Short mmCIF file of C-alpha atoms in Angstrom, two decimals:
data_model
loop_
_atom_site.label_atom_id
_atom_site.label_comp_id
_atom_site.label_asym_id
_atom_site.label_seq_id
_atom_site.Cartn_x
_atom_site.Cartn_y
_atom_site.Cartn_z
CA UNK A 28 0.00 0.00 0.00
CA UNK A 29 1.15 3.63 -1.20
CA UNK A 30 1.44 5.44 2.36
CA UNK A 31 0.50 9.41 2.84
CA UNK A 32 4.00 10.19 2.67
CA UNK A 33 4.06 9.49 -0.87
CA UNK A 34 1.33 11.55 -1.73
CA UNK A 35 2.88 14.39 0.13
CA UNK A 36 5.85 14.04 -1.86
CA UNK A 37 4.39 13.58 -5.10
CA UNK A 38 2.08 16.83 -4.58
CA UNK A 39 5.39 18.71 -3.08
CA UNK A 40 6.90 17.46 -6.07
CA UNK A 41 4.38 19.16 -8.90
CA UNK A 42 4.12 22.12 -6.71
CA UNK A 43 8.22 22.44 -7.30
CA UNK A 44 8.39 21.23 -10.46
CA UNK A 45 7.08 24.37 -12.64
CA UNK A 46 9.40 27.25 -12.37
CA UNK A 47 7.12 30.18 -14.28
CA UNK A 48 4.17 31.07 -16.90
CA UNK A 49 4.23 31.56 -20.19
CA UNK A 50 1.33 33.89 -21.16
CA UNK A 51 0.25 35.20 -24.86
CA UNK A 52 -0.45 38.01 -24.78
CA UNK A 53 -1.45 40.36 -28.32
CA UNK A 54 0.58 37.07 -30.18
CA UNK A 55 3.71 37.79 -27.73
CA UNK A 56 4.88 35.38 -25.24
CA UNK A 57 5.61 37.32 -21.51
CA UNK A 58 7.32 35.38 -18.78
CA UNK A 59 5.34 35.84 -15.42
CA UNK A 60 6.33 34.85 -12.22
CA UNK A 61 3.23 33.36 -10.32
CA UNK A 62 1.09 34.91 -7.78
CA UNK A 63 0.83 31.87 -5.70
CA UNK A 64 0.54 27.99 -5.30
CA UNK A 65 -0.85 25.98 -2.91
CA UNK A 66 -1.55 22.26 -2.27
CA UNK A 67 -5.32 21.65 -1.35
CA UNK A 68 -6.03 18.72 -0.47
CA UNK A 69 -5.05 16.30 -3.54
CA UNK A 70 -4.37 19.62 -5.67
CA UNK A 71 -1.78 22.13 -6.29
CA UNK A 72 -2.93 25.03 -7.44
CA UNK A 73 -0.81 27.53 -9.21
CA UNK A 74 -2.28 31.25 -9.75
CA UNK A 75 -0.74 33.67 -12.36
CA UNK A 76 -2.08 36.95 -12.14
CA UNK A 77 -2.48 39.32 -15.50
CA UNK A 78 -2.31 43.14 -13.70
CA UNK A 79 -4.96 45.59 -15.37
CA UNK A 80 -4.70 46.79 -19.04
CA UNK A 81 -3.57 43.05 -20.44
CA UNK A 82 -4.63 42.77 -23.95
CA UNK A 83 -5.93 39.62 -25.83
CA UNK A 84 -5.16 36.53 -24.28
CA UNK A 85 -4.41 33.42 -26.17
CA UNK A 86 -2.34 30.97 -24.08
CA UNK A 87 -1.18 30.04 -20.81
CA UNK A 88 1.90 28.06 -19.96
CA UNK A 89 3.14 26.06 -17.50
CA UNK A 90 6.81 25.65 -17.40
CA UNK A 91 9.99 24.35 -15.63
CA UNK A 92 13.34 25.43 -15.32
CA UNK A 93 14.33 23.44 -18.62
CA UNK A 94 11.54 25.34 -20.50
CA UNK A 95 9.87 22.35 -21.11
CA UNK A 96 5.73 22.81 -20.98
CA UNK A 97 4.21 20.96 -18.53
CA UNK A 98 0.74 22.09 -18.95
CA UNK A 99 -1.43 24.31 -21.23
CA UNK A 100 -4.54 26.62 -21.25
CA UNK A 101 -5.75 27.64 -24.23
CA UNK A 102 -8.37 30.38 -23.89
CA UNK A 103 -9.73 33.69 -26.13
CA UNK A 104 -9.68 36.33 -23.22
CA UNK A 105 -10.17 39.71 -24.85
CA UNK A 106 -8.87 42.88 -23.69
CA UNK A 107 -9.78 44.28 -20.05
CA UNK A 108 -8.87 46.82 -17.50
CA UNK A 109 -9.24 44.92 -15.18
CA UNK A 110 -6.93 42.52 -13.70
CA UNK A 111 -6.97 38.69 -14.43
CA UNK A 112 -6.30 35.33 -12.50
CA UNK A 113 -5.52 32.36 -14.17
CA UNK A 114 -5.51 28.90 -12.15
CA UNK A 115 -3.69 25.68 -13.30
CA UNK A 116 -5.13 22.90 -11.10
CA UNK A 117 -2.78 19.66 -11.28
CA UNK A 118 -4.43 16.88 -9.03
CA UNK A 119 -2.94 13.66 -7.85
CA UNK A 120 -4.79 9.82 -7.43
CA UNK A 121 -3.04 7.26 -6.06
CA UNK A 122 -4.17 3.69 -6.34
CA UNK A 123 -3.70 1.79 -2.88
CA UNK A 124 -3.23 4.81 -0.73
CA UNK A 125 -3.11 4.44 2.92
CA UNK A 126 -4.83 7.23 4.71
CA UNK A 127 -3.13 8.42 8.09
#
């Protein structure tokens, strides 16, 4: 049986793993450092916050210190003046898990 120290790993380990977004904005790719993560219950969530003014939004991107994407949302946000929050959600099943 998988024990809960494994899933706390494994979540620690996808919360680590991605280093920065990737966000299209107006067909130009801007590196932004994210707002926040946190692991909620078998989730990590990582927030990336667009301040006010962003213009058209085509893609976000999850990446690691490699560059290499590890995840992808693909979205038609238009222009706003108002700020924007983008959540990747990554969550984790483990067969056989012992709870405790």
């Amino acid at each position: 049986m998988v024990t809960s120290i494994v899933i706390d790993r494994t979540l620690q380990f996808l919360r680590d793993m991605p280093k920065k977004a990737v966000v299209t904005i107006d067909g130009q790719e801007i590196t932004k450092s994210f707002h926040s993560q946190e692991i909620v219950g078998d989730m990590v969530k990582t927030y990336v916050y667009l301040d006010d003014g962003h213009g058209h939004v085509s893609t976000v991107k999850l990446v690691d210190a490699q560059g290499i994407e590890l995840d992808q949302y693909t979205t038609s946000i238009e222009p706003s003046e108002d700020g924007l929050m983008i959540v990747f959600t990554l969550s984790v099943t483990l067969k056989g898990a012992v709870q405790g």
